[in-house]
C-alpha positions as a Python dict, from the first residue, in 0.01 Angstrom:
ca = {
    (1, 'M'): (0, 0, 0),
    (2, 'K'): (135, 334, -177),
    (3, 'R'): (267, 86, -465),
    (4, 'K'): (-80, -6, -552),
    (5, 'P'): (-164, 335, -717),
    (6, 'A'): (165, 345, -875),
    (7, 'Q'): (117, 11, -1018),
    (8, 'A'): (-221, 96, -1143),
    (9, 'A'): (-90, 413, -1309),
    (10, 'V'): (178, 242, -1483),
    (11, 'L'): (-63, -37, -1588),
    (12, 'I'): (-310, 249, -1730),
    (13, 'L'): (11, 399, -1910),
    (14, 'I'): (91, 67, -2085),
    (15, 'A'): (-278, 27, -2178),
    (16, 'A'): (-284, 372, -2317),
    (17, 'L'): (17, 309, -2526),
    (18, 'V'): (-92, -31, -2654),
    (19, 'C'): (-424, 150, -2759),
    (20, 'S'): (-219, 430, -2930),
    (21, 'I'): (-35, 183, -3120),
    (22, 'A'): (-356, -2, -3244),
    (23, 'I'): (-513, 339, -3337),
    (24, 'A'): (-195, 435, -3513),
    (25, 'K'): (-203, 110, -3707),
    (26, 'R'): (-556, 143, -3802),
    (27, 'C'): (-486, 502, -3932),
    (28, 'H'): (-207, 379, -4139),
    (29, 'D'): (-398, 119, -4299),
    (30, 'K'): (-663, 370, -4419),
    (31, 'K'): (-389, 507, -4620),
    (32, 'A'): (-350, 166, -4793),
    (33, 'S'): (-181, 99, -5095),
    (34, 'L'): (-351, -28, -5424),
    (35, 'P'): (-361, -381, -5518),
    (36, 'A'): (-138, -448, -5818),
    (37, 'Q'): (-433, -496, -6066),
    (38, 'A'): (-612, -169, -5946),
    (39, 'E'): (-290, 28, -5997),
    (40, 'K'): (-257, -111, -6343),
    (41, 'S'): (-595, -35, -6446),
    (42, 'L'): (-555, 306, -6340),
    (43, 'T'): (-217, 354, -6542),
    (44, 'E'): (-372, 221, -6846),
    (45, 'S'): (-696, 428, -6820),
    (46, 'Y'): (-524, 751, -6714),
    (47, 'P'): (-180, 765, -6870),
    (48, 'G'): (58, 1010, -6725),
    (49, 'A'): (-133, 1060, -6403),
    (50, 'S'): (12, 1057, -6070),
    (51, 'I'): (-145, 908, -5738),
    (52, 'K'): (-226, 1178, -5484),
    (53, 'E'): (-398, 981, -5241),
    (54, 'V'): (-534, 629, -5190),
    (55, 'Q'): (-814, 544, -4938),
    (56, 'K'): (-950, 202, -4896),
    (57, 'D'): (-1336, 180, -4839),
    (58, 'E'): (-1467, -29, -4579),
    (59, 'G'): (-1730, -307, -4686),
    (60, 'D'): (-1781, -643, -4853),
    (61, 'V'): (-1601, -561, -5159),
    (62, 'K'): (-1260, -377, -5149),
    (63, 'L'): (-1290, -67, -5314),
    (64, 'F'): (-1010, 230, -5335),
    (65, 'E'): (-1087, 579, -5361),
    (66, 'V'): (-798, 726, -5546),
    (67, 'E'): (-725, 1085, -5628),
    (68, 'L'): (-545, 1138, -5923),
    (69, 'A'): (-378, 1426, -6073),
    (70, 'L'): (-382, 1443, -6453),
    (71, 'A'): (-133, 1509, -6705),
    (72, 'D'): (-303, 1825, -6797),
    (73, 'G'): (-327, 1938, -6448),
    (74, 'S'): (-667, 1866, -6369),
    (75, 'Q'): (-780, 1631, -6092),
    (76, 'I'): (-1016, 1345, -6075),
    (77, 'D'): (-1141, 1097, -5804),
    (78, 'V'): (-1183, 735, -5917),
    (79, 'T'): (-1309, 438, -5737),
    (80, 'V'): (-1154, 125, -5837),
    (81, 'A'): (-1200, -225, -5712),
    (82, 'D'): (-901, -443, -5602),
    (83, 'D'): (-957, -642, -5940),
    (84, 'G'): (-914, -310, -6130),
    (85, 'T'): (-1249, -247, -6205),
    (86, 'I'): (-1297, 111, -6243),
    (87, 'M'): (-1645, 162, -6069),
    (88, 'E'): (-1679, 535, -6062),
    (89, 'T'): (-1527, 867, -6154),
    (90, 'K'): (-1598, 1218, -6024),
    (91, 'N'): (-1468, 1559, -6102),
    (92, 'E'): (-1562, 1905, -6128),
    (93, 'I'): (-1638, 2050, -6470),
    (94, 'E'): (-1761, 2384, -6603),
    (95, 'A'): (-2126, 2458, -6622),
    (96, 'S'): (-2060, 2542, -6977),
    (97, 'T'): (-1956, 2180, -7080),
    (98, 'L'): (-2280, 2026, -6939),
    (99, 'P'): (-2454, 1851, -7226),
    (100, 'F'): (-2788, 2041, -7154),
    (101, 'D'): (-2889, 2392, -7100),
    (102, 'A'): (-2871, 2435, -6720),
    (103, 'S'): (-3077, 2774, -6757),
    (104, 'T'): (-3395, 2571, -6838),
    (105, 'I'): (-3377, 2376, -6512),
    (106, 'I'): (-3286, 2631, -6240),
    (107, 'P'): (-3477, 2923, -6116),
    (108, 'S'): (-3433, 3235, -6292),
    (109, 'G'): (-3199, 3439, -6135),
    (110, 'S'): (-2999, 3143, -6007),
    (111, 'E'): (-2594, 3127, -6021),
    (112, 'I'): (-2445, 2775, -6067),
    (113, 'K'): (-2154, 2758, -5805),
    (114, 'E'): (-2010, 2421, -5873),
    (115, 'V'): (-2083, 2125, -6122),
    (116, 'E'): (-1918, 1788, -6045),
    (117, 'S'): (-1969, 1519, -6307),
    (118, 'E'): (-1999, 1158, -6163),
    (119, 'V'): (-1967, 882, -6409),
    (120, 'K'): (-2044, 507, -6314),
    (121, 'Y'): (-1886, 232, -6482),
    (122, 'A'): (-1981, -43, -6267),
    (123, 'V'): (-2207, -121, -5968),
    (124, 'L'): (-2119, -325, -5667),
    (125, 'A'): (-2061, -697, -5721),
    (126, 'P'): (-1847, -541, -5931),
    (127, 'V'): (-2065, -579, -6238),
    (128, 'A'): (-1969, -358, -6529),
    (129, 'L'): (-2224, -147, -6680),
    (130, 'A'): (-2325, -170, -7056),
    (131, 'Q'): (-2325, 174, -7090),
    (132, 'P'): (-2164, 423, -6845),
    (133, 'E'): (-2415, 646, -6634),
    (134, 'T'): (-2325, 1021, -6629),
    (135, 'T'): (-2488, 1239, -6365),
    (136, 'Y'): (-2417, 1615, -6265),
    (137, 'S'): (-2437, 1756, -5930),
    (138, 'L'): (-2526, 2131, -5955),
    (139, 'E'): (-2480, 2371, -5660),
    (140, 'I'): (-2671, 2672, -5730),
    (141, 'L'): (-2729, 2988, -5514),
    (142, 'T'): (-3085, 3138, -5546),
    (143, 'D'): (-3172, 3451, -5348),
    (144, 'G'): (-2872, 3370, -5105),
    (145, 'K'): (-2977, 3046, -5039),
    (146, 'K'): (-2786, 2724, -5170),
    (147, 'A'): (-2943, 2424, -5314),
    (148, 'E'): (-2819, 2108, -5506),
    (149, 'L'): (-2959, 1946, -5788),
    (150, 'E'): (-2862, 1569, -5921),
    (151, 'V'): (-2918, 1600, -6302),
    (152, 'A'): (-2910, 1306, -6585),
    (153, 'A'): (-2700, 1379, -6908),
    (154, 'D'): (-3025, 1445, -7078),
    (155, 'G'): (-3125, 1734, -6837),
    (156, 'T'): (-3378, 1552, -6632),
    (157, 'V'): (-3365, 1657, -6285),
    (158, 'L'): (-3316, 1334, -6077),
    (159, 'E'): (-3298, 1490, -5708),
    (160, 'S'): (-3344, 1854, -5537),
    (161, 'K'): (-3257, 1945, -5220),
    (162, 'A'): (-3204, 2271, -5028),
    (163, 'K'): (-2914, 2335, -4816),
    (164, 'C'): (-2992, 2491, -4481),
    (165, 'H'): (-2687, 2351, -4283),
    (166, 'D'): (-2334, 2425, -4274),
    (167, 'D'): (-2121, 2134, -4452),
    (168, 'D'): (-1828, 2342, -4560),
    (169, 'E'): (-1670, 2441, -4240),
    (170, 'N'): (-1708, 2810, -4276),
    (171, 'G'): (-1937, 2862, -4001),
    (172, 'D'): (-2251, 2961, -4175),
    (173, 'D'): (-2539, 2735, -4271),
    (174, 'D'): (-2467, 2783, -4632),
    (175, 'N'): (-2722, 3082, -4665),
    (176, 'G'): (-2511, 3368, -4535),
    (177, 'D'): (-2606, 3339, -4179),
    (178, 'D'): (-2511, 3098, -3896),
    (179, 'D'): (-2825, 3004, -3782),
    (180, 'D'): (-3009, 2675, -3911),
    (181, 'N'): (-3324, 2795, -4070),
    (182, 'G'): (-3248, 3135, -4256),
    (183, 'D'): (-3425, 3368, -4054),
    (184, 'G'): (-3097, 3529, -3957),
    (185, 'E'): (-3153, 3431, -3577),
    (186, 'D'): (-2914, 3183, -3403),
    (187, 'N'): (-3162, 2922, -3284),
    (188, 'D'): (-2906, 2711, -3086),
    (189, 'D'): (-3052, 2703, -2736),
}
C-alpha cells in the first residue's frame, strides 16, 4: 500500500517534467526566427542594421516585432509581416525634431519627458498604405504629474490621457508618490 503514494509521486514528477518541457518549447518558439522574405525586407530597408531581438506576435496574420540596432548606433522597433511587408516602425526621437511646435499643445510649464515616433506603412491584411501615417507619443510632466499625448504630424492632438498608475516598475504611480490617485496617501486597503 505504501507503493501507491510513491507511484503517484513519480507520476506527478513525470507530468511536471512533461509540462516544463512544453512550456520551455513554447517560450523558445516566441523567440522565433524571421522568415526569409521578412529578413530580406529588413536588410534592404535598413542596410547595416543588426537584429537584436525577434518576437512573433500571435494572431491571424504572422507578424514579427524586430528590435534593430542601426548602423548609426540608434535603435528602432520594426513590425514586419512574414511576407516582408513592413507594417510599422517605432523609435524614440528628440522633441526638437518634431515637425510641429510642441509648446503650442502642452500646458505652460510642462516638460516633454519622451517622444516616440510611430510610422505606419501598412495595416493588417496586410495592405500597404498609399502614404505612411506618422504619429508621435509625447510623455509630458505637468505639476509633477505625467500625461501622454498622441499627436499627428501636423500637430493635431489625437488622444490625451493622464497617467495615474505605475507602468514603469519603479514603485510609484508616475506622479511621485505610491498611491493611486495622487493625494499622497496609499489607498491600498
